[in-house]
C-alpha cells in the first residue's frame, strides 16, 4: 500500500475524516506528521517569511517533518471551497503553492483542488491522484461521494456526543472509545457553561496549552464542532450575505451566535492567532452580540511566544470575576464618538472613502446626478488614529484608514456613505458592514449604501439598479449614464497623466516640474463639468509636458506591484513614486500597471486589451501561484514574472499589514525572485511604518540595482 503523508495542521483539523477516507479508498495509507512539540515550533524558520499566522508556519514545519518520513507522497490539498457559495481563507487556498515554492519536493506532492463550486475540476484532479496510486479512474466520483458522506456523518457524531475535534479524532484512529468521554456529559446542570470559540487548529494545538481542559475545570465547555450545522446556517442567514463568509470562520461565528442567543453559555472565550485575517471580521460580530446580551467575553490571541503562565493567569482572572460585575461593564451605554450624533435628513449628503484619484471621480459622478457630497479629507495620521480606536486589532490597514475617514466626513456633515461590496476571498467585501457596525455601536447615525456587482444580472441586477437609484437620489437614467461617462473620462485622463509623470520624472532637467503641471491638471479636472473641458485640460497638460527640458539619462526601471489601495494612496506609501523619481544621482522610471481603470476594464467592462493582459498575468503567475487568492495577490506574482521578461531592473512589492492575499504573494516572491532572476523588495505597510527607514531601504535597493546592472553590462569589470 502506498504511504501518503498528511500534515497534522490547518485543514487536517477540519477535514481529516474526509481526507482519510478519500486516501484510503484510493488505495493509500495515511501517515500523519507527529504532534506539535516545542521542537516543531523551532522548525518554523523554514517558512520563508514571518507574516503568515502561526497556523501557516506550523504547516511548513509539519511538511518538513514528512519530507524525511518514509512516504511516497505528501497530500497538500488546494482547499478553495468546501461549500458552494463561499471560500476558504486565502492562506488555506495558497498553502500548497507556498509549500511547493519553498521545498524542492516536485512530484511527491499531491495537491488536488477541493472546490465545491467547481466539481468537474475537483474530479479531474482526483483522477490524476487515482492514476498515481494505480486506482481505477471510473470510481473516483463514487469515492468522492463516500468521503464527503463520511465527513458529514462524522460531524454529526461530534455534535450528538458533544465531542471536541481532538476527542473525536482519537476515536476515529481507534486510540480511545466513546465511553471514555461520556463523563463530560454527566452533569447537565453544571455551571458555568463556557463557549470556547476558535479554529480547531488553534484550540487543540500545542500553543493553546490545553485550553479546553483548563476551562473544563470551571464548568461545561461548548466548542464550534458541538453545534449542529443547521443552527450555524440559520445564524449566518441573519447576517447580510452571511452565507458567503469564509466557510471555517462561519462555523466559528454561527456557533458563537447560536450559543449566545439561546443562552446556552454564561461566558464566551474567543481564541485566535495573531494576524488572523478572517478572525478580525468574525471578532466584530461576536463582540457586538456579547455586548448586546451582556455575556462576558474574553479574547485570547496566541502565537509561538505565548507563555503558559500568563495564559493561565488571564483565564483565572476571567473565571474568578463575578459575572454580575462583568455584565455591568459590558452593557454600558455607548456615547457618541468624537462628534455629535448625526441625524438623518430627507436629503442625503454622501461621503465616500478615497483611493488615488477616485475622490474626484466619485464626487463628479454624484454631483452630476444632483447629489450633495462631502469629499473625503486627504488621508492623514489622524484618519488612521480615529480608525484604530474602533477597528479590530488585526484588521487590514485599508479598513482602518477608511473607517477613520468616515468619522472625519461625519464631522463635516455627511449623513450617508457609499461603499463597494462583493464577498469573496479578500476582506474588502466586508468593509461596509463592519464599518457600519463599529460606527453605530458608538452612537453615530448615518445611512450605508452598498454597491455590489450587477453580475449575474438575473440574480443581482435588480438590487444593483435599486442601489444606484438610491445613491443618485432618483436621478433619471440618462443623467446617470452621462455622469458615469464623464467620471470615467476624468479617471482615464488622470491616470494617463500619472503615467506620463512617472516617465518624465526620470528625464526632466529641473526636478519637480512635471508634478507642478500635473497638480494644475488635477485641479482643473476636479472642477470640469463636461467632457470637452476635461479633454481640453488634458490637451493643455500634454502641451506643457512638451516644454519641459529633458536630459539624456539611462534610468533604472522599477515596477511597483502589490495591493491596489496601498499602491494608489500616496500618504500610505510615503509618496513612493515621487520619491523614486526625484533621486539626486539615480534616475528611475517607475512602472505601475495596477490602476482603477485597469481594474474596471478587466472586471466590469471586459475590454479586449485588458482581458488579454489579464490572461498573460495569470499565465506568468501559474508556475508559482496556481490559484486566485483574492485581492491582487496573483497579480503581484504575475507582474513580477513579466517584469523579469520585460527589461525591468527590480520590483517593489507593497502590502498592508495582515493583507491575506499579499501575505501569500510575499511568501512566494521571496523564493520566486531568485528563480526569475529579478530583485524584489517587499514593504509591509502599517501605521507604524517610519518614513526614514522606508527611504533608507529604498536608497539601498536602488544602489543594489545599479551594481547589478553594472555587473551585467561589464561581467569582467572595466577591463
XYZ file of C-alpha atoms in Angstrom:
719
model
C 0.000 0.000 0.000
C 1.329 3.423 -0.967
C 2.114 5.634 2.034
C 0.811 9.202 1.808
C 1.882 11.837 4.321
C -0.722 14.237 5.678
C 0.398 17.330 7.647
C -1.280 17.484 11.045
C -2.076 21.172 10.606
C -4.701 23.638 9.311
C -7.257 21.781 7.138
C -6.454 18.480 8.878
C -8.325 19.732 11.924
C -11.469 20.298 9.857
C -11.413 17.597 7.185
C -9.323 14.685 8.428
C -12.280 12.234 8.170
C -12.730 13.255 4.520
C -9.009 13.108 3.722
C -8.506 9.772 5.456
C -11.472 8.148 3.715
C -10.507 9.571 0.330
C -6.889 8.435 0.527
C -7.780 5.013 1.925
C -10.455 4.382 -0.705
C -7.967 5.322 -3.443
C -5.578 2.691 -2.137
C -3.267 4.801 0.012
C -2.245 4.618 3.646
C -2.341 7.862 5.621
C 0.855 8.739 7.505
C 0.243 11.677 9.832
C 3.027 14.015 10.851
C 3.812 13.882 14.557
C 2.051 16.019 17.129
C 3.400 19.547 17.509
C 6.097 19.947 20.148
C 8.491 22.692 21.087
C 10.880 21.225 18.507
C 8.186 21.675 15.827
C 7.946 25.349 16.724
C 11.689 25.712 16.318
C 11.397 24.285 12.794
C 9.024 27.089 11.752
C 12.032 29.015 10.466
C 11.641 27.020 7.239
C 8.719 29.323 6.431
C 10.338 31.993 4.210
C 8.541 34.965 5.794
C 7.333 35.991 9.259
C 3.991 37.489 8.194
C 1.794 34.359 7.954
C -0.129 33.363 11.055
C 1.196 30.641 13.326
C -1.024 28.008 11.670
C 0.689 28.548 8.305
C 4.167 28.439 9.798
C 3.302 25.222 11.624
C 2.148 23.752 8.316
C 5.657 24.325 6.934
C 7.139 22.531 9.953
C 4.856 19.528 9.574
C 5.601 19.251 5.842
C 9.333 19.370 6.536
C 8.872 16.542 9.013
C 7.008 14.457 6.403
C 9.678 15.055 3.768
C 12.051 12.965 5.873
C 9.426 10.270 6.527
C 9.131 7.006 4.629
C 6.189 8.044 2.437
C 5.992 8.230 -1.335
C 3.682 11.244 -1.487
C 2.626 14.209 0.661
C -1.024 15.232 0.469
C -1.389 19.036 0.400
C -4.871 19.880 -0.931
C -5.720 23.171 -2.618
C -8.677 23.886 -0.385
C -10.687 26.538 -2.239
C -14.315 25.943 -1.294
C -15.894 23.206 0.818
C -19.399 24.601 0.399
C -20.874 26.112 -2.729
C -21.120 29.890 -2.498
C -18.232 30.649 -0.175
C -14.465 30.242 0.034
C -11.701 29.315 2.398
C -9.167 31.776 3.789
C -6.629 32.909 1.126
C -3.781 31.390 3.145
C -5.513 27.998 3.112
C -6.125 28.364 -0.634
C -2.491 29.311 -1.278
C -0.691 26.986 1.161
C 0.075 24.327 -1.469
C 1.845 26.875 -3.678
C 3.613 28.422 -0.701
C 4.940 24.976 0.218
C 5.987 23.882 -3.272
C 7.887 27.131 -3.850
C 9.842 26.538 -0.639
C 10.585 22.820 -0.738
C 12.037 21.022 -3.725
C 9.723 18.009 -3.487
C 8.339 18.093 -7.026
C 6.245 15.065 -7.905
C 5.970 13.909 -4.285
C 3.193 16.432 -3.672
C -0.429 15.542 -4.355
C -2.414 18.794 -4.494
C -5.973 18.175 -5.668
C -8.345 21.117 -5.815
C -11.119 20.756 -3.289
C -13.659 23.146 -4.741
C -17.389 22.542 -4.343
C -18.027 25.417 -6.761
C -16.075 23.603 -9.494
C -16.749 19.900 -9.034
C -15.544 18.996 -12.524
C -12.046 20.333 -11.803
C -12.074 18.555 -8.451
C -12.865 15.234 -10.115
C -10.183 15.775 -12.769
C -7.561 16.382 -10.082
C -8.635 13.248 -8.223
C -8.365 11.298 -11.465
C -4.689 12.264 -11.522
C -4.219 11.052 -7.955
C -6.030 7.815 -8.776
C -3.624 7.318 -11.660
C -0.625 7.888 -9.354
C -1.951 5.299 -6.919
C -2.924 2.792 -9.583
C -6.636 3.158 -8.846
C -9.417 2.871 -11.440
C -10.433 6.342 -12.551
C -14.070 5.449 -13.189
C -14.672 5.001 -9.461
C -13.358 8.397 -8.373
C -16.790 10.079 -8.186
C -18.085 7.201 -6.072
C -15.094 7.540 -3.711
C -15.557 11.316 -3.526
C -19.234 10.993 -2.591
C -18.430 8.336 0.022
C -15.719 10.545 1.560
C -17.973 13.611 1.813
C -20.752 11.499 3.335
C -18.389 10.158 5.969
C -17.230 13.693 6.767
C -20.837 14.825 7.287
C -21.699 11.765 9.359
C -18.610 12.299 11.489
C -19.507 15.954 12.070
C -22.955 14.843 13.237
C -21.292 12.289 15.529
C -19.310 15.104 17.193
C -22.459 17.209 17.629
C -24.565 14.347 19.005
C -21.917 13.324 21.532
C -20.636 16.843 22.317
C -17.069 15.820 21.462
C -14.178 18.097 20.669
C -12.293 17.536 17.417
C -9.364 16.142 19.387
C -11.575 13.609 21.200
C -13.420 12.559 18.052
C -10.190 12.030 16.094
C -8.884 9.810 18.883
C -11.972 7.640 18.379
C -11.569 7.731 14.583
C -7.984 6.491 14.889
C -9.106 3.905 17.472
C -6.946 5.395 20.216
C -9.911 5.500 22.598
C -13.614 4.705 22.760
C -16.675 6.899 23.088
C -17.272 5.835 26.694
C -14.029 7.484 27.730
C -15.568 10.915 27.069
C -19.053 10.390 28.454
C -18.009 11.915 31.773
C -18.215 15.362 30.197
C -21.985 14.911 29.805
C -22.783 13.516 33.238
C -23.692 16.779 34.966
C -26.132 18.532 32.647
C -26.728 21.348 35.129
C -23.048 22.097 35.610
C -22.345 25.837 35.674
C -20.955 27.993 34.385
C -21.326 26.980 30.741
C -18.428 28.360 28.723
C -18.285 28.784 24.984
C -14.728 28.467 23.673
C -14.696 29.668 20.063
C -11.705 29.266 17.797
C -10.246 27.278 14.939
C -9.559 23.675 15.972
C -6.031 24.160 14.624
C -5.661 26.687 17.440
C -7.712 25.130 20.231
C -6.056 21.707 20.016
C -2.524 22.723 19.113
C 0.465 22.756 21.450
C 0.413 26.560 21.668
C -3.025 26.586 23.326
C -1.587 24.914 26.453
C -4.639 22.627 26.928
C -7.181 25.453 26.918
C -10.224 23.209 26.762
C -9.159 21.135 29.748
C -8.386 24.281 31.720
C -11.863 25.692 31.110
C -13.479 22.345 31.915
C -12.100 22.720 35.426
C -14.550 25.591 35.832
C -17.623 24.247 34.051
C -19.201 22.799 30.930
C -17.455 23.727 27.677
C -19.033 24.180 24.248
C -16.887 24.431 21.102
C -17.961 25.150 17.478
C -17.869 21.495 16.392
C -20.514 20.693 19.042
C -23.109 22.924 17.347
C -25.349 21.494 14.629
C -24.564 22.842 11.148
C -28.238 23.711 10.631
C -28.163 26.032 13.644
C -24.978 27.625 12.314
C -26.503 28.238 8.877
C -29.645 29.723 10.426
C -27.499 32.220 12.341
C -25.442 33.162 9.286
C -28.609 33.855 7.286
C -29.426 36.615 9.761
C -26.259 38.482 8.678
C -26.340 40.224 5.303
C -24.653 37.784 2.891
C -23.502 35.788 5.914
C -23.652 32.603 3.866
C -20.690 33.968 1.873
C -18.373 34.289 4.869
C -15.243 32.112 4.716
C -16.506 28.622 5.454
C -14.497 27.732 8.541
C -14.912 31.177 10.072
C -18.679 30.857 9.507
C -18.602 27.754 11.714
C -16.993 29.829 14.450
C -19.282 32.839 14.136
C -22.515 30.899 13.631
C -21.858 28.637 16.610
C -20.948 31.594 18.851
C -24.139 33.449 17.895
C -26.267 30.333 18.421
C -24.786 29.612 21.839
C -25.200 33.215 22.980
C -28.697 33.881 21.611
C -30.069 30.667 23.078
C -28.432 31.350 26.455
C -26.607 28.017 26.345
C -23.492 29.662 27.752
C -22.736 32.060 30.586
C -19.379 33.231 29.279
C -17.628 33.282 25.943
C -13.948 32.982 25.064
C -12.724 33.891 21.572
C -9.377 32.278 20.815
C -7.387 33.382 17.792
C -3.936 33.763 16.321
C -2.002 36.969 15.849
C -2.542 38.309 12.316
C -5.506 36.030 11.549
C -7.292 37.989 8.811
C -10.779 36.444 8.734
C -10.978 36.409 12.526
C -10.820 40.214 12.584
C -14.202 40.203 10.801
C -15.691 37.467 12.995
C -14.497 39.249 16.130
C -16.566 42.351 15.411
C -19.830 40.389 15.186
C -19.112 38.281 18.268
C -18.171 41.314 20.331
C -21.328 43.128 19.232
C -23.617 40.228 20.212
C -21.857 39.550 23.518
C -22.183 43.244 24.307
C -25.882 43.298 23.408
C -26.705 40.224 25.518
C -24.423 41.090 28.423
C -22.345 37.940 28.072
C -18.786 38.320 29.437
C -16.243 37.956 26.628
C -12.546 37.112 26.877
C -10.374 37.476 23.777
C -7.178 35.418 23.680
C -4.735 35.822 20.807
C -1.902 33.318 20.684
C 1.416 32.922 18.909
C 4.571 30.866 19.364
C 5.700 33.218 22.147
C 2.555 32.815 24.265
C 3.568 31.634 27.719
C 1.550 29.133 29.712
C 1.806 31.063 32.985
C 0.431 34.290 31.545
C -2.367 32.433 29.798
C -3.395 30.649 32.983
C -3.416 33.954 34.883
C -5.779 35.536 32.339
C -8.106 32.516 32.451
C -8.192 32.543 36.253
C -8.910 36.269 36.359
C -11.728 35.928 33.815
C -13.352 32.953 35.538
C -12.946 34.291 39.068
C -14.545 37.652 38.300
C -18.160 37.884 39.357
C -20.474 37.591 36.338
C -22.788 40.331 37.553
C -19.890 42.787 37.674
C -18.770 41.741 34.224
C -22.277 42.237 32.835
C -22.392 45.744 34.275
C -19.162 46.551 32.454
C -20.263 45.011 29.175
C -23.717 46.564 28.986
C -22.593 50.160 29.435
C -24.493 52.530 27.121
C -22.327 53.778 24.272
C -21.855 57.515 23.933
C -21.371 59.381 20.646
C -17.829 59.207 19.365
C -15.857 62.363 18.510
C -18.869 64.098 17.014
C -22.468 64.764 17.976
C -24.927 62.135 16.866
C -25.769 62.730 13.209
C -29.489 62.769 12.448
C -30.536 61.563 9.019
C -32.129 64.232 6.880
C -34.501 63.810 3.949
C -31.777 64.810 1.550
C -28.701 62.548 1.618
C -25.281 64.108 1.964
C -22.970 61.401 0.708
C -19.414 60.696 1.777
C -17.071 58.078 0.351
C -13.544 56.868 1.172
C -10.670 57.873 -1.097
C -8.288 55.780 -3.157
C -5.916 57.501 -5.557
C -7.922 59.768 -7.890
C -11.299 58.228 -7.026
C -12.343 61.117 -4.787
C -12.507 63.417 -7.813
C -14.254 60.802 -9.945
C -16.966 59.753 -7.469
C -17.571 63.358 -6.417
C -18.081 64.293 -10.069
C -20.499 61.413 -10.732
C -22.658 62.184 -7.702
C -22.732 65.946 -8.242
C -23.722 65.483 -11.895
C -26.684 63.472 -10.577
C -27.649 66.299 -8.242
C -26.381 64.659 -5.057
C -24.778 66.726 -2.304
C -21.409 65.290 -1.288
C -18.704 65.528 1.328
C -15.346 64.747 -0.228
C -13.031 62.723 1.986
C -10.276 64.746 3.647
C -6.813 63.736 2.492
C -5.745 60.635 4.361
C -3.673 61.555 7.399
C -2.273 60.269 10.673
C -5.474 61.484 12.333
C -7.617 59.408 9.956
C -5.733 56.253 10.865
C -5.729 57.009 14.593
C -9.502 57.564 14.561
C -9.974 54.247 12.768
C -7.672 52.393 15.161
C -9.816 53.393 18.134
C -12.676 51.304 16.732
C -11.188 48.662 14.440
C -10.336 45.076 15.477
C -6.623 44.697 16.194
C -5.626 42.591 13.190
C -7.934 44.031 10.567
C -6.186 45.303 7.428
C -4.962 48.901 7.187
C -7.328 49.972 4.345
C -10.371 49.172 6.511
C -8.909 51.060 9.477
C -7.924 54.108 7.446
C -11.215 54.400 5.552
C -13.092 53.940 8.841
C -11.212 56.951 10.181
C -12.063 58.933 7.057
C -15.736 58.152 7.629
C -15.571 59.677 11.095
C -13.970 62.791 9.605
C -16.685 63.016 6.942
C -19.406 62.711 9.592
C -17.775 65.657 11.355
C -18.035 67.587 8.076
C -21.755 66.916 7.703
C -22.108 63.647 5.792
C -25.157 61.560 6.708
C -24.707 58.744 4.183
C -21.826 56.662 2.906
C -21.205 54.972 -0.401
C -19.184 51.759 -0.242
C -18.498 48.841 -2.561
C -19.044 45.231 -1.623
C -18.648 41.838 -3.295
C -17.944 38.908 -0.998
C -15.038 36.693 -1.939
C -11.613 35.694 -0.702
C -10.461 39.184 0.370
C -11.891 41.144 3.343
C -12.889 44.102 1.126
C -16.424 42.774 0.674
C -16.969 43.001 4.442
C -15.677 46.557 4.913
C -19.051 48.325 4.659
C -20.845 46.010 7.094
C -18.073 46.019 9.682
C -17.589 49.775 9.430
C -21.324 50.357 9.841
C -21.424 48.038 12.861
C -18.418 49.707 14.531
C -19.610 53.267 13.951
C -23.191 52.666 15.047
C -22.015 50.956 18.224
C -20.550 54.361 19.077
C -23.897 56.112 18.668
C -23.432 57.558 15.189
C -26.386 57.735 12.777
C -25.984 57.503 9.021
C -27.156 55.507 6.043
C -24.755 52.970 4.497
C -25.319 52.452 0.771
C -23.535 49.377 -0.583
C -22.904 48.832 -4.284
C -22.233 45.254 -5.344
C -21.538 43.790 -8.769
C -24.615 43.639 -11.054
C -23.468 40.292 -12.439
C -25.051 37.854 -12.954
C -27.832 40.234 -13.970
C -30.641 37.761 -13.393
C -29.652 37.405 -9.740
C -28.072 40.759 -8.845
C -29.353 43.187 -11.485
C -32.482 44.460 -9.706
C -30.691 45.048 -6.406
C -27.843 46.835 -8.204
C -30.147 49.235 -10.071
C -32.183 49.924 -6.930
C -28.966 50.863 -5.117
C -27.914 53.127 -7.996
C -31.312 54.818 -7.796
C -30.850 55.334 -4.050
C -27.289 56.622 -4.406
C -28.175 59.064 -7.193
C -31.260 60.324 -5.335
C -33.578 59.043 -8.065
C -31.840 60.801 -10.965
C -33.034 59.966 -14.478
C -31.311 57.035 -16.146
C -29.839 59.120 -18.984
C -28.394 61.571 -16.452
C -26.796 58.720 -14.507
C -25.227 57.293 -17.667
C -23.926 60.727 -18.661
C -22.391 61.294 -15.217
C -20.745 57.850 -15.258
C -19.262 58.526 -18.689
C -17.862 61.881 -17.532
C -16.464 60.336 -14.341
C -14.793 57.526 -16.255
C -13.278 60.022 -18.702
C -11.841 62.020 -15.792
C -10.406 58.817 -14.346
C -8.692 57.820 -17.585
C -7.260 61.298 -18.106
C -5.843 61.492 -14.580
C -4.353 58.001 -14.701
C -2.865 58.557 -18.158
C -1.349 61.808 -16.907
C 0.145 59.998 -13.901
C 1.795 57.508 -16.268
C 3.314 60.459 -18.167
C 4.592 61.880 -14.869
C 6.288 58.604 -13.949
C 8.171 58.653 -17.263
C 9.153 62.345 -17.369
C 10.446 62.403 -13.775
C 13.287 60.185 -14.912
C 14.426 62.681 -17.578
C 13.440 66.237 -16.572
C 16.315 68.682 -16.017
C 14.544 70.732 -13.381
C 13.188 68.186 -10.911
C 9.562 68.552 -9.861
C 8.367 70.425 -12.964
C 6.080 67.650 -14.170
C 4.436 67.415 -10.751
C 3.551 71.105 -10.846
C 1.949 70.640 -14.246
C 0.006 67.600 -13.016
C -1.306 69.472 -9.962
C -2.765 72.135 -12.260
C -4.380 69.426 -14.368
C -5.869 67.712 -11.303
C -7.357 70.964 -10.001
C -8.880 71.690 -13.419
C -10.318 68.185 -13.835
C -11.866 68.429 -10.378
C -13.866 71.494 -11.441
C -14.659 70.402 -15.009
C -18.332 69.707 -15.645
C -18.296 68.382 -19.201
C -16.409 66.002 -21.451
C -14.993 68.740 -23.701
C -13.476 70.697 -20.804
C -11.787 67.579 -19.443
C -10.286 66.851 -22.858
C -9.093 70.447 -23.159
C -7.325 70.304 -19.800
C -5.571 67.082 -20.823
C -4.514 68.605 -24.144
C -3.033 71.588 -22.275
C -1.253 69.197 -19.913
C 0.360 67.308 -22.793
C 1.399 70.576 -24.443
C 3.015 71.722 -21.198
C 4.956 68.465 -20.932
C 6.476 69.189 -24.349
C 8.039 72.386 -22.946
C 9.813 70.580 -20.105
C 13.548 70.359 -20.758
C 14.763 66.746 -20.655
C 18.183 65.188 -20.156
C 19.682 62.176 -21.880
C 19.703 59.691 -18.964
C 19.812 55.950 -18.675
C 17.290 55.402 -15.872
C 16.642 52.283 -13.866
C 13.265 50.668 -14.478
C 11.422 49.743 -11.295
C 7.980 48.116 -11.228
C 5.542 48.639 -8.370
C 3.276 45.707 -7.541
C 1.067 44.836 -4.598
C -2.291 45.651 -3.044
C -4.076 48.329 -5.043
C -5.092 50.682 -2.192
C -1.531 50.924 -0.862
C -0.221 51.426 -4.393
C -2.628 54.301 -5.061
C -2.635 56.118 -1.714
C 0.420 58.467 -1.563
C 0.121 59.190 2.166
C 0.296 55.486 2.977
C 3.088 54.605 0.541
C 5.167 57.657 1.537
C 4.700 59.081 -1.986
C 6.959 56.351 -3.279
C 6.534 57.270 -6.951
C 7.706 60.842 -6.385
C 10.500 59.677 -4.097
C 11.868 57.228 -6.671
C 11.510 59.790 -9.442
C 13.383 62.555 -7.604
C 16.675 60.914 -6.559
C 19.658 63.207 -6.943
C 22.121 60.831 -8.567
C 19.904 57.926 -9.641
C 17.291 58.299 -12.338
C 14.311 55.931 -12.100
C 11.365 55.202 -14.366
C 8.555 53.829 -12.221
C 6.136 51.386 -13.814
C 2.806 50.691 -12.148
C 0.239 48.707 -14.061
C -2.475 48.470 -11.413
C -4.937 51.343 -11.635
C -8.662 51.746 -11.054
C -9.384 51.939 -14.779
C -7.244 48.824 -15.337
C -9.414 47.006 -12.767
C -12.662 48.267 -14.312
C -11.588 47.276 -17.813
C -10.638 43.776 -16.699
C -13.502 43.045 -14.293
C -16.515 45.126 -15.349
C -16.043 46.387 -18.922
C -14.097 43.346 -20.164
C -12.186 45.251 -22.828
C -10.261 43.068 -25.248
C -6.889 44.554 -24.274
C -7.481 44.212 -20.522
C -8.757 40.636 -20.796
C -5.741 39.657 -22.886
C -3.328 41.228 -20.395
C -5.138 39.533 -17.518
C -4.558 36.159 -19.152
C -0.876 36.993 -19.639
C -0.529 37.876 -15.946
C -2.314 34.700 -14.866
C -0.153 32.557 -17.138
C 3.034 34.208 -15.862
C 1.951 33.611 -12.244
C 0.825 29.994 -12.686
C 4.240 28.285 -12.249
C 4.402 29.889 -8.800
C 0.791 30.515 -7.768
C -1.864 28.452 -9.492
C -4.876 29.681 -7.552
C -6.640 33.011 -7.303
C -6.220 34.001 -3.653
C -8.182 37.253 -3.802
C -7.196 40.915 -3.962
C -4.158 41.357 -6.190
C -2.063 38.522 -4.778
C -1.856 36.659 -8.065
C -1.176 39.880 -9.976
C 1.771 40.601 -7.675
C 3.325 37.278 -8.707
C 2.396 37.517 -12.389
C 3.539 41.112 -12.852
C 6.851 40.284 -11.173
C 7.329 37.336 -13.524
C 6.526 39.543 -16.538
C 8.825 42.299 -15.258
C 11.730 39.854 -15.390
C 10.963 39.345 -19.093
C 10.291 42.986 -19.966
C 13.612 44.589 -19.077
C 12.699 45.814 -15.589
C 15.657 46.149 -13.203
C 13.779 45.474 -9.980
C 10.361 45.130 -8.359
C 8.998 46.820 -5.242
C 6.151 44.967 -3.585
C 3.814 46.959 -1.312
C 1.317 45.303 1.018
C -0.757 46.373 4.027
C -0.017 44.647 7.322
C -2.170 41.456 7.645
C -3.349 41.590 3.983
C -4.127 37.919 3.341
C -3.645 37.696 -0.471
C -0.387 39.652 -0.301
C 0.921 37.517 2.583
C 0.633 34.557 0.198
C 2.284 36.538 -2.617
C 5.098 37.793 -0.376
C 5.846 34.274 0.842
C 6.122 33.027 -2.745
C 8.012 36.049 -4.080
C 10.873 35.511 -1.636
C 11.562 32.210 -3.412
C 10.398 33.059 -6.938
C 12.586 36.176 -7.266
C 15.702 34.001 -7.374
C 14.186 31.719 -9.997
C 13.075 34.739 -12.030
C 16.466 36.415 -11.556
C 14.973 39.760 -10.530
C 15.450 41.590 -7.209
C 12.256 42.131 -5.197
C 11.944 44.490 -2.240
C 8.817 43.981 -0.119
C 7.348 46.582 2.219
C 4.724 45.695 4.798
C 2.869 48.954 5.412
C 1.254 49.693 8.767
C 0.533 52.761 10.853
C 3.954 52.177 12.440
C 5.910 52.382 9.172
C 8.535 55.099 9.548
C 9.438 57.371 6.652
C 13.174 57.457 7.417
C 13.601 53.685 7.470
C 11.385 53.361 4.407
C 13.517 55.759 2.387
C 16.782 54.226 3.594
C 15.712 50.810 2.352
C 14.660 52.278 -0.983
C 18.007 54.019 -1.440
C 19.873 50.794 -0.663
C 17.689 48.887 -3.130
C 18.406 51.374 -5.924
C 22.146 51.096 -5.240
C 21.815 47.326 -5.477
C 20.063 47.627 -8.841
C 22.811 49.922 -10.149
C 25.526 47.474 -9.083
C 23.621 44.617 -10.647
C 23.227 46.492 -13.934
C 26.952 47.293 -13.950
C 27.860 43.641 -13.350
C 25.596 42.550 -16.204
C 26.972 45.213 -18.556
C 30.612 44.629 -17.615
C 30.834 40.999 -16.430
C 34.651 41.186 -16.500
C 34.824 44.630 -14.880
C 36.084 47.777 -16.654
C 38.907 45.883 -18.263
